[in-house]
PDB file of C-alpha atoms in Angstrom:
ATOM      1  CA  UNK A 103     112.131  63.424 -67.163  1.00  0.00           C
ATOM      2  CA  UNK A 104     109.106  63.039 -65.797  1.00  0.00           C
ATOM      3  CA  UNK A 105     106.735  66.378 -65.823  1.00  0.00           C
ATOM      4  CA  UNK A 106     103.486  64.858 -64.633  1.00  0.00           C
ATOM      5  CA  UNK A 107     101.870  62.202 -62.147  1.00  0.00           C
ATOM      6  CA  UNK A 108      98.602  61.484 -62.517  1.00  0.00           C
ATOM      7  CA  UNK A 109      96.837  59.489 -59.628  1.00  0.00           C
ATOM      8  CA  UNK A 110      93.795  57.682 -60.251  1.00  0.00           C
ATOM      9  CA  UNK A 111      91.326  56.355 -58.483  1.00  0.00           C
ATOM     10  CA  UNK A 112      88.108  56.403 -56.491  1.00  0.00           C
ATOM     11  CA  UNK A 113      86.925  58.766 -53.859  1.00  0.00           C
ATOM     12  CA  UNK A 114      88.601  58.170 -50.354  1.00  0.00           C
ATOM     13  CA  UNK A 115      91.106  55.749 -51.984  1.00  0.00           C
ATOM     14  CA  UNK A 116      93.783  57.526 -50.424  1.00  0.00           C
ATOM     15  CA  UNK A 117      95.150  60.067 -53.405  1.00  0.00           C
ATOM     16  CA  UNK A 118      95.211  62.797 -51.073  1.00  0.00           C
ATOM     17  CA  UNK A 119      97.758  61.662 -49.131  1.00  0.00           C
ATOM     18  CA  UNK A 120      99.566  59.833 -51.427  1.00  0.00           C
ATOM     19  CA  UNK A 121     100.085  63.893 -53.157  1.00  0.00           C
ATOM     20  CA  UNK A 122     101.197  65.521 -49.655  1.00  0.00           C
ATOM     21  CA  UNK A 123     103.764  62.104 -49.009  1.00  0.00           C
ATOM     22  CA  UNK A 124     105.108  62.214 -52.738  1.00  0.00           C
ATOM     23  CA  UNK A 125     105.488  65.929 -52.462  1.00  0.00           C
ATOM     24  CA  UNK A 126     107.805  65.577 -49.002  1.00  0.00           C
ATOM     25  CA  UNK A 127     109.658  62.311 -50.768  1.00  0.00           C
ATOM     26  CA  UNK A 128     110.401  64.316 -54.285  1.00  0.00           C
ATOM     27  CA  UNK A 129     113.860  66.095 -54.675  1.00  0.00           C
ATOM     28  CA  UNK A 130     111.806  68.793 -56.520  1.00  0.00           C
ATOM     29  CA  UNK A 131     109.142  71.576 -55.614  1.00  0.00           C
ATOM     30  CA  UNK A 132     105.590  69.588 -57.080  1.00  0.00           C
ATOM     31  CA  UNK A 133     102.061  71.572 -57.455  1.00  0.00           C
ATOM     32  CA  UNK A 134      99.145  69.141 -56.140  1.00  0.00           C
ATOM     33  CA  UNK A 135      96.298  70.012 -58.676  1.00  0.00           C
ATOM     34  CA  UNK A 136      93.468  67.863 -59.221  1.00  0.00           C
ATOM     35  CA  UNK A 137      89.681  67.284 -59.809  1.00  0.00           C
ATOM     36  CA  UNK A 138      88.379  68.936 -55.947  1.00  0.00           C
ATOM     37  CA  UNK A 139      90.304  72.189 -57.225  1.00  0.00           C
ATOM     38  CA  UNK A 140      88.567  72.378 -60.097  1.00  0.00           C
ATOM     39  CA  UNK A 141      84.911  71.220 -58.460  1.00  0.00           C
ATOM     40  CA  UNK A 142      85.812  74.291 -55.442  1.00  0.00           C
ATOM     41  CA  UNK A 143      87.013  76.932 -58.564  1.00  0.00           C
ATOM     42  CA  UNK A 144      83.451  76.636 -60.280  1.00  0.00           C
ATOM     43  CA  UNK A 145      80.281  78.784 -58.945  1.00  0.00           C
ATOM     44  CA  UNK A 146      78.256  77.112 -56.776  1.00  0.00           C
ATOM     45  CA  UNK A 147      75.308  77.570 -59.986  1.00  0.00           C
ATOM     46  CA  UNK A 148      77.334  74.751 -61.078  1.00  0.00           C
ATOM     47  CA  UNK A 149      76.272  71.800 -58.687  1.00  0.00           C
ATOM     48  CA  UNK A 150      72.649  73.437 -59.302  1.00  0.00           C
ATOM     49  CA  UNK A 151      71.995  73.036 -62.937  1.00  0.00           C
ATOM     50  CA  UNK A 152      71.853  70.456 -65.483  1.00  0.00           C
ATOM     51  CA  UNK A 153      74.776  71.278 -67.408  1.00  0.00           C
ATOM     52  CA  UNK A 154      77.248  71.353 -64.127  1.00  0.00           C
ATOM     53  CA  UNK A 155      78.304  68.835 -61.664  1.00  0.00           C
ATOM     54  CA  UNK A 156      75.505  67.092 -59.393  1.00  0.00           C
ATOM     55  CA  UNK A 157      76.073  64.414 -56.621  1.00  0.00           C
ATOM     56  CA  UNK A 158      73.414  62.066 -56.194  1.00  0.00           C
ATOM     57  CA  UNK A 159      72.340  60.891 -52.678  1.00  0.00           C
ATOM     58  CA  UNK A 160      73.330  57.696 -53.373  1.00  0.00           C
ATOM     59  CA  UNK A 161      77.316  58.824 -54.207  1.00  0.00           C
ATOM     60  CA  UNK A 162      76.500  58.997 -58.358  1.00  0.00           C
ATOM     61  CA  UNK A 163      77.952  61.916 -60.096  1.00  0.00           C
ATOM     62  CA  UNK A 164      76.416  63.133 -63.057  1.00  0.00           C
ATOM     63  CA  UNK A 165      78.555  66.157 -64.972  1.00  0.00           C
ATOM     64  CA  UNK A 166      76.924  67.886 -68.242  1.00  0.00           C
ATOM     65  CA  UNK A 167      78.186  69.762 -71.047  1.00  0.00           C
ATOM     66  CA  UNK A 168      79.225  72.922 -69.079  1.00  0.00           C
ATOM     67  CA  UNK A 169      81.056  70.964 -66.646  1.00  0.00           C
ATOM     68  CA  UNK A 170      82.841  69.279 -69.827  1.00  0.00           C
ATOM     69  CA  UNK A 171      83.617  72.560 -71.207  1.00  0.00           C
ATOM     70  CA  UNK A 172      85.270  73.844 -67.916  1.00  0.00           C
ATOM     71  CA  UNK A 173      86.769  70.686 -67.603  1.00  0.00           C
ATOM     72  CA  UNK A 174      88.760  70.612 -71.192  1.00  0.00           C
ATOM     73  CA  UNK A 175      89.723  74.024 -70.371  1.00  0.00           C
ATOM     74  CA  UNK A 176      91.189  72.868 -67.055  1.00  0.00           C
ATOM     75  CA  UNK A 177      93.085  69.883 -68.686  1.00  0.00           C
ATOM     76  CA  UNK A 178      94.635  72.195 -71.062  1.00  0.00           C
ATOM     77  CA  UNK A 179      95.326  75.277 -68.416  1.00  0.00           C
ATOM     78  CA  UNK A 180      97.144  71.760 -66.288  1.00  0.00           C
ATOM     79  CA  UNK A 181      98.934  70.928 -68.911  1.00  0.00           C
ATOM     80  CA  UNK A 182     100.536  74.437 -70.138  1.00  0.00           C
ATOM     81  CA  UNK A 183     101.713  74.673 -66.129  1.00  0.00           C
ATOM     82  CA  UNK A 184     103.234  71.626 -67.104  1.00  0.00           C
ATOM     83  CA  UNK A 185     104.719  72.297 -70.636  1.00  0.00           C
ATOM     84  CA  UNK A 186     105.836  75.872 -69.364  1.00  0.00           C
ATOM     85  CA  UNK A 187     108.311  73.707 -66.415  1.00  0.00           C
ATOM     86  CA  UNK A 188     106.020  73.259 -63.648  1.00  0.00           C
ATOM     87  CA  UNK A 189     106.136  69.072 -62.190  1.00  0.00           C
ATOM     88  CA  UNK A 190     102.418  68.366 -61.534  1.00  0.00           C
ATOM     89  CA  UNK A 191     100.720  65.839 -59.364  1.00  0.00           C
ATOM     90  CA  UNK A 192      97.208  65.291 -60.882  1.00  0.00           C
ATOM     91  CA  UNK A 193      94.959  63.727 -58.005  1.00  0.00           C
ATOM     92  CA  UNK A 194      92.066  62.769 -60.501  1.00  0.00           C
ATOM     93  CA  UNK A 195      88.630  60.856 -60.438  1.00  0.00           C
ATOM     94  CA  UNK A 196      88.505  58.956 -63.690  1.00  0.00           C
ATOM     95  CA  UNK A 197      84.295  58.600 -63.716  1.00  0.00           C
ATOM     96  CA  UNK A 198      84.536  57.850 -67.606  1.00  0.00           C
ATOM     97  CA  UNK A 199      87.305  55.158 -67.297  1.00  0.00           C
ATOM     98  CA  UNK A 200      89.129  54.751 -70.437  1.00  0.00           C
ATOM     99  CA  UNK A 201      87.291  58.143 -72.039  1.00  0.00           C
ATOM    100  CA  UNK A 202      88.545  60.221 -68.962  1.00  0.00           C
ATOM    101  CA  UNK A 203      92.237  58.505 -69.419  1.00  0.00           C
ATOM    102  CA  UNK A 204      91.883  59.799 -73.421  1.00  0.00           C
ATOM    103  CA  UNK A 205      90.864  63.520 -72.344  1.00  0.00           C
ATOM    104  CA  UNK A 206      93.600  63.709 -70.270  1.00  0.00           C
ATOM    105  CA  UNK A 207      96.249  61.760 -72.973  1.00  0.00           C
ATOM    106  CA  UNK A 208      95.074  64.579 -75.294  1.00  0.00           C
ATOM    107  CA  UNK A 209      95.849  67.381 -73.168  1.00  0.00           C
ATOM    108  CA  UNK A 210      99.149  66.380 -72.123  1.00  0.00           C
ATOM    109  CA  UNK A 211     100.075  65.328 -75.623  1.00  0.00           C
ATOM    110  CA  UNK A 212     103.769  64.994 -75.639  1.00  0.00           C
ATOM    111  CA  UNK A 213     104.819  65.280 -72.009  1.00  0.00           C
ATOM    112  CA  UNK A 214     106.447  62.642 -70.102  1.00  0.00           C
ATOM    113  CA  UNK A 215     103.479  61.142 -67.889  1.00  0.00           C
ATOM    114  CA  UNK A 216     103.441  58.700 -64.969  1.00  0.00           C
ATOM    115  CA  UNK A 217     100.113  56.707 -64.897  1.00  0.00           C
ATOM    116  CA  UNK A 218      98.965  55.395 -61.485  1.00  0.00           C
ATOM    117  CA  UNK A 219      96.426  53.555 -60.438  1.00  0.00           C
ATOM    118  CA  UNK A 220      95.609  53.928 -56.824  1.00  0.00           C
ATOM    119  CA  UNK A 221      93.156  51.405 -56.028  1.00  0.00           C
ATOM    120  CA  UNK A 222      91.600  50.700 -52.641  1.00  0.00           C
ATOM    121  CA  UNK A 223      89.529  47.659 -51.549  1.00  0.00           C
ATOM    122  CA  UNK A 224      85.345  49.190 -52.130  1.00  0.00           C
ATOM    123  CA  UNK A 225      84.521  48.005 -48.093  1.00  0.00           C
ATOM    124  CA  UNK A 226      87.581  49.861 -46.740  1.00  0.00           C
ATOM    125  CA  UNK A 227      86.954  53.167 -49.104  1.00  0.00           C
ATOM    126  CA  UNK A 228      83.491  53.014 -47.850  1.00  0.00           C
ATOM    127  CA  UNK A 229      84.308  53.420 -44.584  1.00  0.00           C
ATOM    128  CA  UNK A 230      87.408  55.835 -44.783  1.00  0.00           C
ATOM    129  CA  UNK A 231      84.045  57.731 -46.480  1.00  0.00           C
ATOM    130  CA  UNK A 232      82.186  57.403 -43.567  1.00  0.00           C
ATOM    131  CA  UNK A 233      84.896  58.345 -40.947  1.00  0.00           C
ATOM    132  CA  UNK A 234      85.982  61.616 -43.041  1.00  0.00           C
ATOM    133  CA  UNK A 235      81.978  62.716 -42.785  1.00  0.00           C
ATOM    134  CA  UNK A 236      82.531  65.148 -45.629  1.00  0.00           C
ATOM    135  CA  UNK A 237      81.404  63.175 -48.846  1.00  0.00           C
ATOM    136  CA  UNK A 238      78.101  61.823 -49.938  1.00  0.00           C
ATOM    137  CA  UNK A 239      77.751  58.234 -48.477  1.00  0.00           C
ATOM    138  CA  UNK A 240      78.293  55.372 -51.692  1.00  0.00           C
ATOM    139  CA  UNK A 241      80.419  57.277 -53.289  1.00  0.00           C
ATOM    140  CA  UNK A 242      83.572  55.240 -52.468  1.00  0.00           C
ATOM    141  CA  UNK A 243      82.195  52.430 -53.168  1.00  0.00           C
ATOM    142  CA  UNK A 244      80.458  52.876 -56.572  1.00  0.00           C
ATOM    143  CA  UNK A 245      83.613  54.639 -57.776  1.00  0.00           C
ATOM    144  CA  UNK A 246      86.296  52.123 -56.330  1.00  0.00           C
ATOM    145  CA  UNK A 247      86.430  49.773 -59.631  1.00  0.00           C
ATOM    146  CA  UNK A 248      84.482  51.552 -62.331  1.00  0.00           C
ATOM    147  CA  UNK A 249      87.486  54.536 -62.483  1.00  0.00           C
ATOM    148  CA  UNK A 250      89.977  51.749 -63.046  1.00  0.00           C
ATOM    149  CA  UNK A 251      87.774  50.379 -66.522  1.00  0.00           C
ATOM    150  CA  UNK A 252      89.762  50.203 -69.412  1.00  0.00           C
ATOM    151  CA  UNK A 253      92.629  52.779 -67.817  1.00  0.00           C
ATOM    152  CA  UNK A 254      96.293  51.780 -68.781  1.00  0.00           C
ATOM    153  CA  UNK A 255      98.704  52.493 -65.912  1.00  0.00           C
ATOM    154  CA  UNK A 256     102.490  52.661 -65.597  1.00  0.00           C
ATOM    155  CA  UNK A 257     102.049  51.397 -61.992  1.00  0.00           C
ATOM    156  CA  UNK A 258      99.494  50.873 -59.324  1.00  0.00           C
ATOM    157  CA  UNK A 259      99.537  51.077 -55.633  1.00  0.00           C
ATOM    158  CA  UNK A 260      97.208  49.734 -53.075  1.00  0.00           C
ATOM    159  CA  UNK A 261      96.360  51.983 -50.310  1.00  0.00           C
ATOM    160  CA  UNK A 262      93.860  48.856 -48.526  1.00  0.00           C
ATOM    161  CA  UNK A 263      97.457  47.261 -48.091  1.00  0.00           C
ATOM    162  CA  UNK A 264      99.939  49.748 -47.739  1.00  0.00           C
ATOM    163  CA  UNK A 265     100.689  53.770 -46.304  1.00  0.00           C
ATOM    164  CA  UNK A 266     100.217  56.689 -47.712  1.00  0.00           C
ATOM    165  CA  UNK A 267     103.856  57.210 -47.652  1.00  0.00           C
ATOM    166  CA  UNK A 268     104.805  53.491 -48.621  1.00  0.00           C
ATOM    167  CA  UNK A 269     102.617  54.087 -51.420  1.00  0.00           C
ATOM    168  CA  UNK A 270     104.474  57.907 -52.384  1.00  0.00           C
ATOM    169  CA  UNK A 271     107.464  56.041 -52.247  1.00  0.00           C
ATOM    170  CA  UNK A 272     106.814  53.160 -54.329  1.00  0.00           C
ATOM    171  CA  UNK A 273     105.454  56.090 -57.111  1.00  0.00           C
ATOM    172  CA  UNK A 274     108.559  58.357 -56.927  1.00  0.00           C
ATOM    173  CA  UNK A 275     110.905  55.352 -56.845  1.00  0.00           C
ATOM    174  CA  UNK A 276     109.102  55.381 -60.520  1.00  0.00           C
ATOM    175  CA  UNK A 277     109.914  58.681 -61.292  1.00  0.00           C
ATOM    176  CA  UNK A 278     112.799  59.917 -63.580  1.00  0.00           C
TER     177      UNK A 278
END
């Protein structure tokens, strides 16, 4: 049975609303956890020093070695939600690619996972970005292919082509 969904993709893809559509579509109670919760749980020293999270004004995000220490924590805490009976939505910005796929494969270990790839055209993220007015401008589009490098997915969904809730419904038909 599937315990955990993890969404990738770039910022203003669409993940967000992909999580609130698969959690009205699934027969079962889902927690929505994912990077922006653990970004918002950290002290604001963290997006002011070197070794936290900083967001370029041209949409690059640079994390250092106290972010990555938060960070493994975080993947583990996610995971033990999981492994104690909790079904988890992970709504996650793979920046490494591949690497961030691994760190999260590690963490989960053993439970049943649903990979998806939620990909969304770089012009139409861009301007999603632009209408929201709450993220750094470039961010969408220097994110919207380079999450997707080298990650292996059990499915993908395009949100430049389809709903939010065609898109939840296309992942859950996918879950067991």
């Amino acid at each position: 049975m599937t315990q955990v969904i993890v969404l990738n993709g770039g910022s203003s893809s669409g993940k967000s609303g992909i999580v609130r559509c698969l959690q009205a579509v699934l027969p079962d109670p889902w927690l929505a956890l994912g990077t922006d919760t653990l970004v918002e749980a950290m002290p604001a020293s963290m997006q002011t020093s070197d070794g936290g999270i900083g967001f370029g004004s041209d949409g690059e995000v640079v994390v250092g070695p106290e972010f990555r220490t938060l960070e493994a924590a975080w993947l583990e805490g996610v995971a033990a939600m999981a492994r104690a009976g909790a079904r988890v939505i992970v709504d996650e910005v793979f920046l490494g690619g591949a690497d961030s796929q691994q760190r999260w494969r590690k963490a989960l270990g053993e439970l049943p996972v649903l990979w998806v790839g939620v990909r969304c055209d770089g012009a139409v993220a861009a301007g999603r970005e632009v209408a929201r007015g709450d993220r750094i401008i470039g961010m969408a589009a220097s994110q919207a292919e380079a999450v997707h490098r080298g990650v292996e997915y059990d499915l993908e969904v395009d949100t430049a082509h389809a709903e939010s809730m065609e898109c939840a419904r296309s992942i859950a038909a996918h879950v067991k």
